[in-house]
PDB file of C-alpha atoms and ligand atoms in Angstrom:
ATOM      1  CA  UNK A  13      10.431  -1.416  18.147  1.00 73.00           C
ATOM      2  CA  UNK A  14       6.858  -0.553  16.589  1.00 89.00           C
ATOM      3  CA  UNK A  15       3.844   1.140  18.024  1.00 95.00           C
ATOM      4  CA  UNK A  16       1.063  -0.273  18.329  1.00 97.00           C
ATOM      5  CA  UNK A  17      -2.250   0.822  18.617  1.00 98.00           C
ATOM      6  CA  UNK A  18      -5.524  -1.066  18.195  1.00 98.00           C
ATOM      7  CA  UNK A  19      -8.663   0.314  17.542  1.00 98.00           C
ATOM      8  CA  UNK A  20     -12.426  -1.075  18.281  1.00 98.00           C
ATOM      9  CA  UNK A  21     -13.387  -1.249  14.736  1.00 98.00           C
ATOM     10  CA  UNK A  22     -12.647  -0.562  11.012  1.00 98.00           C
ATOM     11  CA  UNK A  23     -14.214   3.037  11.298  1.00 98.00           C
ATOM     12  CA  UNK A  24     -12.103   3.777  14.346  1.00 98.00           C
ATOM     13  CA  UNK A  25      -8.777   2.546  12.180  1.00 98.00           C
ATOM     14  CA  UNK A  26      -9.809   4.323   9.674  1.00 98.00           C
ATOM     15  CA  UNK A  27     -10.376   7.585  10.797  1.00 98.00           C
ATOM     16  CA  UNK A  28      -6.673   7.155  13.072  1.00 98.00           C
ATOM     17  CA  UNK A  29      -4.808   6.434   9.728  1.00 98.00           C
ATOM     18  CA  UNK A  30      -6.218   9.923   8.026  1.00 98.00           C
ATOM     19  CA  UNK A  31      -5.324  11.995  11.651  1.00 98.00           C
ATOM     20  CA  UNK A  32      -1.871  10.433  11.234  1.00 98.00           C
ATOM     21  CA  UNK A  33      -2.306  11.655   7.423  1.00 98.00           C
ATOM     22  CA  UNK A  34      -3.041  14.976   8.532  1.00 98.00           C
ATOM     23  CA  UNK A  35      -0.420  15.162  10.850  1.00 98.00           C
ATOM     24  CA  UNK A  36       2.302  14.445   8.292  1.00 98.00           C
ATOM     25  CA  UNK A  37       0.730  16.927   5.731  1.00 98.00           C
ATOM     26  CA  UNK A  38       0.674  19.908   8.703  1.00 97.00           C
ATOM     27  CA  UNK A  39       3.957  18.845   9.560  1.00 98.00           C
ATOM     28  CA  UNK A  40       5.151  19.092   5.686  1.00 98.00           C
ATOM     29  CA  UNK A  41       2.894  20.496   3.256  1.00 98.00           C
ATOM     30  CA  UNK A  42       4.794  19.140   0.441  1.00 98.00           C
ATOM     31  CA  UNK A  43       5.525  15.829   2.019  1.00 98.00           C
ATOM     32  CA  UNK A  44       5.764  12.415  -0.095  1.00 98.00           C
ATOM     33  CA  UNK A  45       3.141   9.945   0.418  1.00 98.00           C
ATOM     34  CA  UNK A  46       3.898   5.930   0.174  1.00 98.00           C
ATOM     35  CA  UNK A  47       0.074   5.073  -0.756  1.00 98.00           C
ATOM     36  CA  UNK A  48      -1.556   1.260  -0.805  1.00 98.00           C
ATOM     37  CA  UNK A  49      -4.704  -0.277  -2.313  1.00 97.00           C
ATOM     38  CA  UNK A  50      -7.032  -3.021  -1.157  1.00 94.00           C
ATOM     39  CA  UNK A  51      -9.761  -2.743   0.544  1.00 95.00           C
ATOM     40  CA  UNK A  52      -7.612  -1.903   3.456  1.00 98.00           C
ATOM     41  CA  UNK A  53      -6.473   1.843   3.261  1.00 98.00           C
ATOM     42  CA  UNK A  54      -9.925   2.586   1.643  1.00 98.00           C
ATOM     43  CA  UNK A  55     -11.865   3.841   4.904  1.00 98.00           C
ATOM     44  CA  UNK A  56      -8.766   6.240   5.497  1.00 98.00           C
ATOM     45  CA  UNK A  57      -9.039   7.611   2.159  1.00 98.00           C
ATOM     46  CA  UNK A  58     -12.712   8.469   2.296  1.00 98.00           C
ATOM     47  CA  UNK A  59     -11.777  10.088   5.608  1.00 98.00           C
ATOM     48  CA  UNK A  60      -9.270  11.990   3.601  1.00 98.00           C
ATOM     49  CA  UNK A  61     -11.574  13.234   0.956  1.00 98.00           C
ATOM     50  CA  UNK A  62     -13.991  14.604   3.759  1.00 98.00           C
ATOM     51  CA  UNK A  63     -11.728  16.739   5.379  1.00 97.00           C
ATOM     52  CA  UNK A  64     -10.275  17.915   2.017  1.00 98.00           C
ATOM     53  CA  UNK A  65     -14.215  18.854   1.224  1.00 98.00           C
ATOM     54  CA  UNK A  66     -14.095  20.676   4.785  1.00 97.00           C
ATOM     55  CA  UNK A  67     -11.174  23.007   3.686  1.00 96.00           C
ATOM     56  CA  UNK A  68      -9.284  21.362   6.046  1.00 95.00           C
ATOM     57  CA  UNK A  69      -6.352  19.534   3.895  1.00 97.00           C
ATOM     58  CA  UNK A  70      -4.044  20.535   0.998  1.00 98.00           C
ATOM     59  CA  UNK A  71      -2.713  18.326  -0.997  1.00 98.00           C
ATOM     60  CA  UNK A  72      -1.035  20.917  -3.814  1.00 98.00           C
ATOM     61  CA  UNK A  73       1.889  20.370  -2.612  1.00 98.00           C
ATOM     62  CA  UNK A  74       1.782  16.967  -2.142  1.00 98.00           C
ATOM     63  CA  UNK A  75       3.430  14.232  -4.188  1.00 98.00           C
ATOM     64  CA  UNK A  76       2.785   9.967  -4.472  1.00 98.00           C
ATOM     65  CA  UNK A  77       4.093   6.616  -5.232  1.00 98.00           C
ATOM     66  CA  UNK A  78       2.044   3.970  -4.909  1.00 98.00           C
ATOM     67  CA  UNK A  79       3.249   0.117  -4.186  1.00 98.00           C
ATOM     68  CA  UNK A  80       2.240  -1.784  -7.026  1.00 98.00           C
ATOM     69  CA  UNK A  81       0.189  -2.428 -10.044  1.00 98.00           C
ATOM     70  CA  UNK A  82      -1.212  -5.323 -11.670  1.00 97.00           C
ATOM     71  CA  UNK A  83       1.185  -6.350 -15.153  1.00 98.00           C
ATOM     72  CA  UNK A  84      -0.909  -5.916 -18.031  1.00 97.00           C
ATOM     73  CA  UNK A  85      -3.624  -3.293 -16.844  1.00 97.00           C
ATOM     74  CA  UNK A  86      -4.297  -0.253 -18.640  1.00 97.00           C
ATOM     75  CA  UNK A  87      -4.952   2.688 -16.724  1.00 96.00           C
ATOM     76  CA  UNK A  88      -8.173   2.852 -17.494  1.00 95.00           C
ATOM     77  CA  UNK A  89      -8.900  -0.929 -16.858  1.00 96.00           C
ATOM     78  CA  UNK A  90     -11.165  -0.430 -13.953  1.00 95.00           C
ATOM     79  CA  UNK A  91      -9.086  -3.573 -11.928  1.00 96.00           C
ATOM     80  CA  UNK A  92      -5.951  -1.302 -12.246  1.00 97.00           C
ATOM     81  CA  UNK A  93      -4.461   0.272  -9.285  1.00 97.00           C
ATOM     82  CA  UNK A  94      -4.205   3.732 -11.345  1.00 98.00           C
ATOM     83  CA  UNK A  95      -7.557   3.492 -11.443  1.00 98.00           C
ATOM     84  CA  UNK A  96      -8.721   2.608  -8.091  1.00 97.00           C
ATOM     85  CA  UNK A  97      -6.391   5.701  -6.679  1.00 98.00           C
ATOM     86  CA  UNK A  98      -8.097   7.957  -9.320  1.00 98.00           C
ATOM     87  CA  UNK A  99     -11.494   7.095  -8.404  1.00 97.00           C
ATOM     88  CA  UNK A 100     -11.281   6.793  -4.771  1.00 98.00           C
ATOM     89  CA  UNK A 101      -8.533   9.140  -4.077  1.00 98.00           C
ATOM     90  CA  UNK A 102      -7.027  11.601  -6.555  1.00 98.00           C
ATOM     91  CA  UNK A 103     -10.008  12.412  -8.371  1.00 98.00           C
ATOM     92  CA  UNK A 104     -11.519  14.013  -4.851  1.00 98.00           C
ATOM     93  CA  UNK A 105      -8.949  15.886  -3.910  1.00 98.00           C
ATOM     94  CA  UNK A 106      -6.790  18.701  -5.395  1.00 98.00           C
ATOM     95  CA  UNK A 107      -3.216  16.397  -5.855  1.00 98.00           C
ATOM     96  CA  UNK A 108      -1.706  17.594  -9.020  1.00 98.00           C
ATOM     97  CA  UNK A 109      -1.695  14.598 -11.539  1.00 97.00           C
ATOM     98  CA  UNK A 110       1.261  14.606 -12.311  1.00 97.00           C
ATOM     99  CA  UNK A 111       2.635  14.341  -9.060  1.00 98.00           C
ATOM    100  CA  UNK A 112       0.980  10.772  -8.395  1.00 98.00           C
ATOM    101  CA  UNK A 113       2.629   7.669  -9.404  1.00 98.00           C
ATOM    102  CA  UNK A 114       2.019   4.360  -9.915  1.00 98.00           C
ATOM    103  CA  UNK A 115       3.702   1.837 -11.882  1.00 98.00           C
ATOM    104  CA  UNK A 116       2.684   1.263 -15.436  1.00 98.00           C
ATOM    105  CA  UNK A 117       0.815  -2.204 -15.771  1.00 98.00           C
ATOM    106  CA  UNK A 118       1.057  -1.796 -19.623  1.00 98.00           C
ATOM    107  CA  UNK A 119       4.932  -1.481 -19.886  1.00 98.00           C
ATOM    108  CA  UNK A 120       5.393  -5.256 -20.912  1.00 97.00           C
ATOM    109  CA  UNK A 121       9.389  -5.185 -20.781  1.00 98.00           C
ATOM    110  CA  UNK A 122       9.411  -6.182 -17.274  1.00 98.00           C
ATOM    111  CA  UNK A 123      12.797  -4.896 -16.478  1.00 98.00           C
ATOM    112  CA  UNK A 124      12.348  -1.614 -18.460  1.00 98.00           C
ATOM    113  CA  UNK A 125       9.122  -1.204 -15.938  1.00 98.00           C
ATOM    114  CA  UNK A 126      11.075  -1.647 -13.399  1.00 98.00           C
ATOM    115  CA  UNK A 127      14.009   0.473 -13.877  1.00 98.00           C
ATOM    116  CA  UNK A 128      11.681   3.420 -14.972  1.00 98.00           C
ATOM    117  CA  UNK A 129       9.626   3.206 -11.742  1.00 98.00           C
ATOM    118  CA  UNK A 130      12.744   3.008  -9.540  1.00 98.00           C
ATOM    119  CA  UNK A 131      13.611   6.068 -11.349  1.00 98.00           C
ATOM    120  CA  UNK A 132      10.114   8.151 -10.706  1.00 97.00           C
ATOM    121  CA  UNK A 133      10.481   6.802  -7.099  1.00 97.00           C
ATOM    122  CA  UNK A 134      14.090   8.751  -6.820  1.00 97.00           C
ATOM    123  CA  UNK A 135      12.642  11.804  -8.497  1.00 97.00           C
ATOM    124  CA  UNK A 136      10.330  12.350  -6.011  1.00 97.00           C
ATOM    125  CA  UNK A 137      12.633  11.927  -3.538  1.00 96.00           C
ATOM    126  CA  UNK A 138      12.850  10.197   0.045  1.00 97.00           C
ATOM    127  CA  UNK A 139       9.232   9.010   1.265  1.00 98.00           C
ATOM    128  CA  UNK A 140       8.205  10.629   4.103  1.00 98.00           C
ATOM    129  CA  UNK A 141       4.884   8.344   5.438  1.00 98.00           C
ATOM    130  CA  UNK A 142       4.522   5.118   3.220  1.00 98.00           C
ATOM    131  CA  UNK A 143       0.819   3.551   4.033  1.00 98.00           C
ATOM    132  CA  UNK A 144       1.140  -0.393   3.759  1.00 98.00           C
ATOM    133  CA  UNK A 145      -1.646  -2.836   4.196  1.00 98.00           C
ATOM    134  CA  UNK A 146      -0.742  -6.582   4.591  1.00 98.00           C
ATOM    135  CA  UNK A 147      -1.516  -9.705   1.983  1.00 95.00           C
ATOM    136  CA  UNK A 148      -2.580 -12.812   4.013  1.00 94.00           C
ATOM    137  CA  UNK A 149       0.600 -14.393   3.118  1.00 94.00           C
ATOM    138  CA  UNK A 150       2.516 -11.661   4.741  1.00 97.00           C
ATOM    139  CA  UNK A 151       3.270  -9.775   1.567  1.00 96.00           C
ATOM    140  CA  UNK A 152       3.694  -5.889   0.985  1.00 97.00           C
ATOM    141  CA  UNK A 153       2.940  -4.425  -2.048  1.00 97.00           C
ATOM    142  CA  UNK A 154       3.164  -7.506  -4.053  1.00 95.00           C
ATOM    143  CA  UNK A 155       5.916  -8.878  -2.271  1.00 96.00           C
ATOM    144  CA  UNK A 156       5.174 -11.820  -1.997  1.00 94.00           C
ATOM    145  CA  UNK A 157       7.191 -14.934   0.333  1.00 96.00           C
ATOM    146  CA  UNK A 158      10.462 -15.669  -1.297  1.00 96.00           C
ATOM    147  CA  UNK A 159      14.264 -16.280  -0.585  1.00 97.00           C
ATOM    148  CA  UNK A 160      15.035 -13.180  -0.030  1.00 97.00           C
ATOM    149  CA  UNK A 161      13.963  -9.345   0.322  1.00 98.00           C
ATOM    150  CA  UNK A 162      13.991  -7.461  -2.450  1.00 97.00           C
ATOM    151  CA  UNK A 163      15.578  -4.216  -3.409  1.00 97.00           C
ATOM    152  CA  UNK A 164      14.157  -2.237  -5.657  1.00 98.00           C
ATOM    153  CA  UNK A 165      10.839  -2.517  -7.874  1.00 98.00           C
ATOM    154  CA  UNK A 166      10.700  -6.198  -9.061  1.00 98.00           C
ATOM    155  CA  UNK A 167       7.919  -8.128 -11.523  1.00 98.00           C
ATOM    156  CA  UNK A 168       6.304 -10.592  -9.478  1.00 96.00           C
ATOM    157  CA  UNK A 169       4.277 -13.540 -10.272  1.00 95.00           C
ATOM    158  CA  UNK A 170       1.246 -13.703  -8.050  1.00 93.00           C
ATOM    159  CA  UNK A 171       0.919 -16.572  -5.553  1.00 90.00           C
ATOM    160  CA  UNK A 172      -2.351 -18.603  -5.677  1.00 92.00           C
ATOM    161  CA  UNK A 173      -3.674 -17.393  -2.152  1.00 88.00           C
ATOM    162  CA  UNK A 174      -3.258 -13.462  -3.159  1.00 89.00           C
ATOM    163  CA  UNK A 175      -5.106 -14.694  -6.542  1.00 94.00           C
ATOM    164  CA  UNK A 176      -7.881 -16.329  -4.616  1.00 93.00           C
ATOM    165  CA  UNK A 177      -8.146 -13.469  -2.066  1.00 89.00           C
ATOM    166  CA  UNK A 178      -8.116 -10.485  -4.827  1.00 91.00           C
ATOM    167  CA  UNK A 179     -10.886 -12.313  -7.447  1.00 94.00           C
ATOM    168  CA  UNK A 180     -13.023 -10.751  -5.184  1.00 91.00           C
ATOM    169  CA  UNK A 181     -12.316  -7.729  -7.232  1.00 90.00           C
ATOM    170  CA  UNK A 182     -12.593  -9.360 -10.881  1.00 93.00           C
ATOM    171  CA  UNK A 183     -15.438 -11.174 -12.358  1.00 93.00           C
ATOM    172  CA  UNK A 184     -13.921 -14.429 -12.282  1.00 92.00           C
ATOM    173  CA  UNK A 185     -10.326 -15.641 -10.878  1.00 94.00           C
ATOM    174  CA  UNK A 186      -8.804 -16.343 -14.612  1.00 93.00           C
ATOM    175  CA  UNK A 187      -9.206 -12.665 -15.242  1.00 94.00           C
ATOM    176  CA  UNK A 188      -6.653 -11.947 -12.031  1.00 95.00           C
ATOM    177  CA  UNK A 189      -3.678 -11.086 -13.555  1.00 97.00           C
ATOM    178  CA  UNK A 190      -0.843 -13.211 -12.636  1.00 97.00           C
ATOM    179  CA  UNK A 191       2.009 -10.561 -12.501  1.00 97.00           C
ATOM    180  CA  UNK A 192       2.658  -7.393 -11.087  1.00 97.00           C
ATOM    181  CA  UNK A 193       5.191  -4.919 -10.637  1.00 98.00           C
ATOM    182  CA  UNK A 194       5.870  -3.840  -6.941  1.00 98.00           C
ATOM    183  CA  UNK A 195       7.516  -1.309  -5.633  1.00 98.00           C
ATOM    184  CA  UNK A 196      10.707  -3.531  -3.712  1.00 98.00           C
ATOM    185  CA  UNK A 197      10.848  -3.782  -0.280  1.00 98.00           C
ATOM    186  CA  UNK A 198      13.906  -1.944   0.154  1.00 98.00           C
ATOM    187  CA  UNK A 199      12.561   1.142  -1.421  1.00 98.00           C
ATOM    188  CA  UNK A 200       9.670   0.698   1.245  1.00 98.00           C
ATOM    189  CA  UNK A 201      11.503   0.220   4.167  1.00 97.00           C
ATOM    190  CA  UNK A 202      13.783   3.519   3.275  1.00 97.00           C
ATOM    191  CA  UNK A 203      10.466   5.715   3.802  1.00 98.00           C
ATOM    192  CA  UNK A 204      10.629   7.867   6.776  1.00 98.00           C
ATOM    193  CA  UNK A 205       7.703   6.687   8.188  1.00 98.00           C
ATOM    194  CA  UNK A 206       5.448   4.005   7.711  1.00 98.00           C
ATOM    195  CA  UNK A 207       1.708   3.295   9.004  1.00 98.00           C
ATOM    196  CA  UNK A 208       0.596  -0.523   8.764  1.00 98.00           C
ATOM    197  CA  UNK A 209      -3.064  -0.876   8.755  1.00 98.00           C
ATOM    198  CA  UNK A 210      -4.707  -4.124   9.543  1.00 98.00           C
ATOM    199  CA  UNK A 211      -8.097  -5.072  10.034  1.00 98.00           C
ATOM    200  CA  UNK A 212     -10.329  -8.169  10.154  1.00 98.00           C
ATOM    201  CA  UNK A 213     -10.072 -11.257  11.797  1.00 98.00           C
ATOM    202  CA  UNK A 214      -8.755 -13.588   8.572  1.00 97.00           C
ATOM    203  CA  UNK A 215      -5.000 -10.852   9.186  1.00 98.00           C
ATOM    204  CA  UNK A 216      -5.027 -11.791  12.914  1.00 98.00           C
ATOM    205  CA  UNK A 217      -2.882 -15.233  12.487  1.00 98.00           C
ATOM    206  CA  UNK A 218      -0.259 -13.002   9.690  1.00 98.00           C
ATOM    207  CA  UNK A 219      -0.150 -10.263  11.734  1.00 98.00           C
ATOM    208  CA  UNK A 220       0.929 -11.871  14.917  1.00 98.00           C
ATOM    209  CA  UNK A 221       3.514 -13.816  12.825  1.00 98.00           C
ATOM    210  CA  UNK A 222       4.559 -10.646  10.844  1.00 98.00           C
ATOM    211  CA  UNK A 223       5.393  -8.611  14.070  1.00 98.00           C
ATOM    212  CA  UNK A 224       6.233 -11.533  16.687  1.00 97.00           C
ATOM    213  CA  UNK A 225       7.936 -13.579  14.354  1.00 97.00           C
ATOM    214  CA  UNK A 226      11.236 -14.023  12.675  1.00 98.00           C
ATOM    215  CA  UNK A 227      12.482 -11.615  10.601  1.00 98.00           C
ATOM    216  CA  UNK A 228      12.089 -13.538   7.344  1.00 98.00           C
ATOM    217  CA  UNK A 229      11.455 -12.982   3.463  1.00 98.00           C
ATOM    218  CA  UNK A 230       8.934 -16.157   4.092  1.00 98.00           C
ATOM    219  CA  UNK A 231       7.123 -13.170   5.888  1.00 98.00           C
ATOM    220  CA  UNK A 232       7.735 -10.253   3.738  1.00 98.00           C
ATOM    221  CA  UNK A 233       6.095  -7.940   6.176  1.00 98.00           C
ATOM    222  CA  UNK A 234       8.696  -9.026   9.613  1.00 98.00           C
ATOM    223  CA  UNK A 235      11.402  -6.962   8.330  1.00 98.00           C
ATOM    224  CA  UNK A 236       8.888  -4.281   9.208  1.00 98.00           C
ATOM    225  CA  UNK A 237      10.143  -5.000  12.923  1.00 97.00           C
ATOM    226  CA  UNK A 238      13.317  -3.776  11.839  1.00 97.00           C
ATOM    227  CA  UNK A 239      12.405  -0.565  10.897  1.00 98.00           C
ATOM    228  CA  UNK A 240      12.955   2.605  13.205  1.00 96.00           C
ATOM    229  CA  UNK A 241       9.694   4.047  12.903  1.00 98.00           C
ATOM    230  CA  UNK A 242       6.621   1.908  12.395  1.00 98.00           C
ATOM    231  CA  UNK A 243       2.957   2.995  13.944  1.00 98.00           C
ATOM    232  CA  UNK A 244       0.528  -0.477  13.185  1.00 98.00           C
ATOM    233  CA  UNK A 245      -2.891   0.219  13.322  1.00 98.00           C
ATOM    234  CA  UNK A 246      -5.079  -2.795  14.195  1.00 98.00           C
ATOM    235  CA  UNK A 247      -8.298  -2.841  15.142  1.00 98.00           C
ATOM    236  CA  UNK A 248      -9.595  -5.214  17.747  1.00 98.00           C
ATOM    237  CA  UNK A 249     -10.010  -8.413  15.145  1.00 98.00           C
ATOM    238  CA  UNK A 250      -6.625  -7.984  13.596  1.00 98.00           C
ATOM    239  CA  UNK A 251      -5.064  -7.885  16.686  1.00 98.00           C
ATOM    240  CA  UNK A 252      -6.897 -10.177  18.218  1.00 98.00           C
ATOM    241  CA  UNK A 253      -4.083 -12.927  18.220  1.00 98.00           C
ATOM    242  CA  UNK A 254      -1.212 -10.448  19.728  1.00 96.00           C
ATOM    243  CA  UNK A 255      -1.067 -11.483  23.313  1.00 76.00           C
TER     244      UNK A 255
HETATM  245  C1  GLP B  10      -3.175  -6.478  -2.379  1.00 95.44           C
HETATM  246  C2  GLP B  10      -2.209  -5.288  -2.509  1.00 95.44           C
HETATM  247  C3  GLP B  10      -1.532  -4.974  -1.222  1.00 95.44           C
HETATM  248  C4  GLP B  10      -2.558  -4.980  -0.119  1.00 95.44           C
HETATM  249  C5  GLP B  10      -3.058  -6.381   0.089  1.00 95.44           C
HETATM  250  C6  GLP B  10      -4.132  -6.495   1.155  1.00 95.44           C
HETATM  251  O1  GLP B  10      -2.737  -7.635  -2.981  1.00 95.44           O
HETATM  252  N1  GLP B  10      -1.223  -5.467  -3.524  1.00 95.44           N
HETATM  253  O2  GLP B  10      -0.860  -3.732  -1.321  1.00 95.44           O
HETATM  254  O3  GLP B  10      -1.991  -4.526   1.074  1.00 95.44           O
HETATM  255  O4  GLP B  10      -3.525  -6.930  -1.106  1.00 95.44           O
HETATM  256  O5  GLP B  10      -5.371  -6.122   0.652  1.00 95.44           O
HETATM  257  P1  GLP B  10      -6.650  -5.862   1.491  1.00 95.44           P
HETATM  258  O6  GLP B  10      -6.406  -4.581   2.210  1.00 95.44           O
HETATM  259  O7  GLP B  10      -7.745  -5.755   0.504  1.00 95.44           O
HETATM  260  O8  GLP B  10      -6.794  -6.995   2.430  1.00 95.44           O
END
C-alpha cells in the first residue's frame, strides 16, 4: 500500500515534497535524509532553501546520503552529483559538511567504492525519509533494469536511454559517463520513509507500470509497492496514466 497524492503542477509537487521535509525535520531534528538529484527533487530543494532563509528550518542536526554518483567525477566536476547537492542544496543551508554524503565518483576500485559507501551509509545510521525520483526506465538511483534487486551499493554501467535522457546535462552525450556507483536498492528500501516524486508527462507510462505493475527488477522502482511506507507525489502529468 502507497499514498498517493497528485498535485496540479510541478510548483504544487514541489512545495508538498519540502512540507513533508519539514515535517520529518520537526518531527526529528537530527533525522537522516535519503536525498536524489535530477531535475526532479530540484523545485523541493529551492523550497527548502527559502524557508531555511525564513528562520524557519534547521538543518545542524541533520545528516545525508545521497543515491548515487557518476564513476569518474571529481567533486568539483560541475556534472558530479557532489556538486549539484553543494550548489543547489548544501551550500544554502547550514548542514554541517561533513555530515553529507555522497559516493566518491573518483574512487576507481569499484568494489573498494562500494564497500566504503556501504560503510558511511551504516555510520549514519537507519534513514529516516529517503527522497527518490524515477529514471524513465524505472530505475532508482542508478538502478537500473536487471535480473535481480540489488543489495547494497553496486557500480553500474549506464543504460543507453538514462545516457540519452541525462546528456541534457553534459555538452555532448560521449562526455556522459558510462558508470556509476548507486546506493543498492536494498539499502533504499530499509529507509523509514520514502517520498517518490514524479512529474511530467514522458514518467506517466513508468510510473503507472512502476506502481500497478509487477513487482520486478525489470522495473527497479515496483518493489517500491512493497514497501510499508511510501507517499508518491505526482503531479497531474505524471499521473496522468493511473486510472
Ligand atoms: C538520474 C538519477 C536519478 C533520478 C533520475 C531521474 O539518472 N540518477 O536518481 O531520479 O535520473 O531524473 P530527473 O528527475 O531529472 O528526471
Amino acid at each position: 500500500m502507497f499514498s498517493l497524492e497528485i498535485t496540479k503542477d510541478y510548483q504544487e509537487l514541489s512545495e508538498r515534497a519540502a512540507e513533508l521535509v519539514v515535517k520529518q525535520l520537526k518531527k526529528k531534528a537530527n533525522s537522516v535524509l535519503g536525498l536524489a538529484t535530477g531535475s526532479t527533487p530540484l523545485g523541493c530543494y529551492e523550497q527548502l532553501v527559502k524557508l531555511y532563509k525564513a528562520g524557519e528550518l534547521d538543518f545542524s542536526g541533520v545528516h545525508s546520503v545521497n543515491l548515487d554518483e557518476y564513476r569518474g567525477l571529481a567533486a568539483e566536476d560541475k556534472n558530479s552529483y557532489r556538486h549539484f547537492m553543494d550548489e543547489n542544496l548544501f551550500s544554502k543551508i547550514n548542514i554541517v559538511k561533513e555530515h553529507t554524503h555522497v559516493p566518491d565518483g573518483m574512487e576507481e576500485n569499484r568494489e573498494k567504492a562500494c564497500k566504503d559507501y556501504d560503510a558511511e551509509i551504516l555510520s549514519v545510521g537507519e534513514i529516516d525519509l529517503q527522497i527518490l525520483g524515477l529514471g524513465l526506465d524505472g530505475h532508482i538511483g542508478f538502478n537500473e533494469p536487471a535480473d535481480f534487486f540489488s543489495k547494497g551499493t553496486n557500480c553500474v554501467r549506464l543504460t543507453d536511454e538514462t545516457i540519452e535522457s541525462n546528456q541534457r546535462f553534459f555538452r555532448s552525450k560521449e562526455e556522459v559517463p558510462r558508470e556509476a556507483y548507486t546506493m543498492g536498492i536494498g539499502s533504499i528500501f530499509s529507509a523509514k520513509k520514502i517520498l517518490l516524486l514524479v512529474s511530467g508527462k514522458a514518467k506517466a507510462g513508468i510510473l503507472e507500470k512502476a506502481l500497478k505493475g509487477p513487482v520486478t527488477p525489470r522495473v527497479p522502482a515496483s518493489i517500491l509497492q512493497f514497501h510499508r511506507d511510501l507517499t508518491v507525489l505526482a503531479d497531474e502529468e505524471a499521473a496522468s496514466a493511473l486510472s
